Each structure stands twice: as structure tokens, then as C-alpha cells.
Short mmCIF file of C-alpha atoms in Angstrom, two decimals:
data_model
loop_
_atom_site.label_atom_id
_atom_site.label_comp_id
_atom_site.label_asym_id
_atom_site.label_seq_id
_atom_site.Cartn_x
_atom_site.Cartn_y
_atom_site.Cartn_z
CA MET S 1 64.80 187.10 114.15
CA ASN S 2 63.76 190.69 114.53
CA LYS S 3 65.16 194.21 114.46
CA ASN S 4 66.69 193.69 117.93
CA ALA S 5 68.89 190.82 116.75
CA THR S 6 72.62 191.48 116.76
CA ASP S 7 75.27 190.82 114.14
CA GLU S 8 76.37 187.88 116.32
CA ASP S 9 72.84 186.42 116.29
CA TYR S 10 72.73 186.45 112.50
CA MET S 11 76.28 185.11 112.25
CA ARG S 12 75.27 182.15 114.43
CA LEU S 13 72.58 181.38 111.85
CA ALA S 14 75.19 181.61 109.10
CA LEU S 15 77.36 179.19 111.12
CA GLU S 16 74.46 176.73 111.17
CA GLN S 17 74.41 176.91 107.37
CA ALA S 18 78.18 176.33 107.31
CA GLN S 19 77.74 173.25 109.51
CA SER S 20 75.08 171.93 107.15
CA ALA S 21 77.42 172.48 104.22
CA ALA S 22 80.20 170.57 106.00
CA ALA S 23 77.81 167.68 106.62
CA GLN S 24 77.34 167.53 102.82
CA ASP S 25 81.14 167.49 102.31
CA GLU S 26 81.07 171.08 101.07
CA VAL S 27 83.54 173.74 102.19
CA PRO S 28 81.77 175.00 105.33
CA VAL S 29 80.79 178.54 104.46
CA GLY S 30 77.31 179.78 105.33
CA ALA S 31 75.35 182.92 104.57
CA VAL S 32 72.09 184.51 105.61
CA LEU S 33 70.37 187.44 103.98
CA VAL S 34 68.31 189.70 106.22
CA ASP S 35 65.57 192.19 105.41
CA ALA S 36 67.00 195.47 106.72
CA THR S 37 63.54 196.81 107.60
CA THR S 38 62.12 193.89 109.58
CA GLY S 39 65.22 191.97 110.61
CA ALA S 40 63.72 188.79 109.16
CA VAL S 41 66.00 186.22 107.57
CA VAL S 42 64.85 186.05 103.94
CA ALA S 43 67.38 183.55 102.58
CA ALA S 44 69.96 181.14 103.99
CA ALA S 45 72.42 178.76 102.36
CA GLY S 46 75.70 176.99 102.69
CA ASN S 47 78.19 176.36 99.91
CA ARG S 48 76.95 173.88 97.27
CA THR S 49 79.71 173.89 94.66
CA ARG S 50 80.16 170.10 94.78
CA THR S 51 76.49 169.26 95.20
CA ASP S 52 75.41 171.50 92.33
CA CYS S 53 78.54 170.87 90.20
CA ASP S 54 78.76 174.64 89.98
CA PRO S 55 81.87 176.64 90.90
CA THR S 56 79.67 179.72 91.42
CA ALA S 57 77.45 178.07 94.05
CA HIS S 58 79.05 179.93 96.95
CA ALA S 59 76.75 180.61 99.90
CA GLU S 60 76.66 184.36 99.17
CA ILE S 61 75.69 183.85 95.53
CA LEU S 62 72.97 181.36 96.49
CA VAL S 63 71.23 183.69 98.94
CA ILE S 64 71.47 186.64 96.55
CA ARG S 65 70.00 184.55 93.72
CA ASP S 66 67.22 183.29 95.99
CA MET S 67 66.17 186.78 97.09
CA CYS S 68 66.42 188.30 93.63
CA ARG S 69 64.17 185.55 92.26
CA ARG S 70 61.65 186.08 95.07
CA ASP S 71 61.64 189.85 94.57
CA ASN S 72 61.78 189.51 90.78
CA ALA S 73 64.59 192.07 90.91
CA GLN S 74 68.25 192.33 90.04
CA ARG S 75 69.00 194.58 93.00
CA ILE S 76 68.16 194.06 96.67
CA PRO S 77 69.43 197.19 98.43
CA ALA S 78 67.31 196.75 101.57
CA CYS S 79 69.22 193.63 102.59
CA HIS S 80 72.05 192.81 104.94
CA LEU S 81 74.35 189.87 104.21
CA TYR S 82 76.04 187.77 106.89
CA VAL S 83 78.66 185.28 105.76
CA THR S 84 81.07 183.16 107.77
CA LEU S 85 84.10 183.81 105.56
CA GLU S 86 85.40 186.97 103.92
CA PRO S 87 83.87 187.01 100.43
CA CYS S 88 86.01 186.25 97.39
CA THR S 89 86.21 188.52 94.34
CA MET S 90 83.27 186.80 92.60
CA CYS S 91 81.03 187.14 95.63
CA SER S 92 82.15 190.71 96.29
CA ALA S 93 81.17 191.62 92.73
CA ALA S 94 77.76 189.97 93.20
CA ILE S 95 77.29 191.91 96.46
CA SER S 96 78.14 195.10 94.59
CA PHE S 97 75.84 194.43 91.65
CA ALA S 98 72.99 193.40 93.99
CA ARG S 99 73.48 196.71 95.86
CA ILE S 100 73.59 195.00 99.27
CA GLU S 101 73.43 197.68 101.97
CA LYS S 102 75.42 195.94 104.73
CA LEU S 103 78.01 193.16 104.69
CA VAL S 104 79.11 191.34 107.83
CA TYR S 105 81.59 188.48 107.67
CA GLY S 106 83.26 186.24 110.19
CA ALA S 107 86.70 184.84 109.46
CA PRO S 108 89.19 186.72 107.30
CA ASP S 109 90.49 184.91 104.22
CA PRO S 110 94.02 186.13 103.54
CA LYS S 111 94.38 183.71 100.62
CA GLY S 112 91.09 184.15 98.75
CA GLY S 113 89.25 187.05 100.36
CA ALA S 114 88.60 190.24 98.44
CA VAL S 115 87.18 192.66 101.01
CA GLU S 116 90.11 193.46 103.30
CA SER S 117 92.48 190.90 101.77
CA GLY S 118 93.62 190.42 98.20
CA VAL S 119 92.18 192.84 95.66
CA GLN S 120 90.10 194.77 98.21
CA PHE S 121 87.28 194.88 95.70
CA PHE S 122 85.14 197.55 97.38
CA GLY S 123 88.07 199.95 97.53
CA GLN S 124 88.64 199.92 93.78
CA GLU S 125 87.62 202.95 91.72
CA THR S 126 85.85 200.64 89.28
CA CYS S 127 83.56 199.22 91.98
CA HIS S 128 80.00 200.30 91.15
CA HIS S 129 78.59 200.01 94.65
CA ARG S 130 80.11 199.54 98.07
CA PRO S 131 77.97 198.38 101.00
CA SER S 132 77.49 201.34 103.33
CA VAL S 133 78.52 199.15 106.27
CA ILE S 134 81.22 196.48 106.12
CA THR S 135 82.14 194.66 109.31
CA GLY S 136 84.64 191.84 109.47
CA GLY S 137 85.65 189.56 112.31
CA VAL S 138 82.21 188.87 113.79
CA LEU S 139 82.53 185.50 115.56
CA ALA S 140 85.79 185.08 113.64
CA GLN S 141 87.07 182.30 115.91
CA PRO S 142 84.17 179.84 115.47
CA CYS S 143 83.86 180.80 111.80
CA GLY S 144 87.52 180.01 111.27
CA ASP S 145 87.45 176.92 113.49
CA ILE S 146 84.86 175.15 111.35
CA LEU S 147 86.99 175.73 108.25
CA ARG S 148 90.22 174.63 109.94
CA ALA S 149 88.57 171.45 111.26
CA PHE S 150 87.10 170.64 107.83
CA PHE S 151 90.44 170.96 106.03
CA LYS S 152 92.32 169.16 108.80
CA ASP S 153 89.93 166.21 108.39
CA LYS S 154 90.48 166.32 104.62
CA ARG S 155 94.27 166.26 105.07
CA MET S 156 94.04 163.39 107.60
CA ALA S 157 91.79 161.39 105.27
CA GLY S 158 94.35 161.85 102.49
CA ARG S 159 97.11 160.20 104.51
#
């Protein structure tokens, strides 16, 4: 990708990561981290909580960890994060501590989200850093559809 890519273009890449996660029987959430200067995708991942036996292995955490290791830094302010589902409280805190500049997410998560739902993490006085741009609802329908299909299949398999 390049600087001319749109939020939708990057979200489609995050959806590919979500599809890969679903193929591994992981909750289908995908994330891509983009260099704000060049528009290049610098990290991509889908959820791996089951695969890694790690409840913190959410897609957002994985791409943040990957980039921080590569940059040998604890903060990556020149990055934009695209994720298919509204981040939870844990991921919102990681986004804050990493000083991510821009957050774009797809489907809202009224039950577990923490950006516009739930605790509204970035709106709290105790939040150290809030991304300067937060956009929700980008490709919300396909981002939500993959999750609904995954959980529908799980419920049907349980019958």
C-alpha cells in the first residue's frame, strides 16, 4: 500500500487477517499497523489467543508488539492501526501506551468494546494518550458478518 490508500483499503487487509484467524479456529479479528509517513503496512495479525494459549494475543496487541520489537521502542506514534472490531479495554490501553496516532475500526462491539462502547477508555481523564483520529464503522458490515458467521457456526456445532 501507499499514501494514497484509503481506510477501506487497509480495513480490507485487516479483514484478510480476520479470515486467516477464523481458518485457525480463532475469533476472527484482524489488525494491520501502517507507517503514517509511507502508508506501508508494517505489521499484520489475526487473533491468536487459542493458538498461543495467551489471553492477551489479540490482533491489536500482536501488531503493536511486532512493531515495537522491530523499532526497539515502547512507543510507535507514527503508526495508524486498523482493526476489524472495536478494541476492548486491554487493547485500548495498549494503543494508548504505544501512542498510536490514528485508530480505525470496523464493527462496533457493544458487549466488549471500550472505544465508543463500555468504558469509553479514551474519554477517561486517566487516559494518558488518545489517538488524534478515531474512526469507527469502516466496512462495519463485512467486519461484523465474519464474526456473526463464526459464532453461528460455533452454536450450530454445539447442537
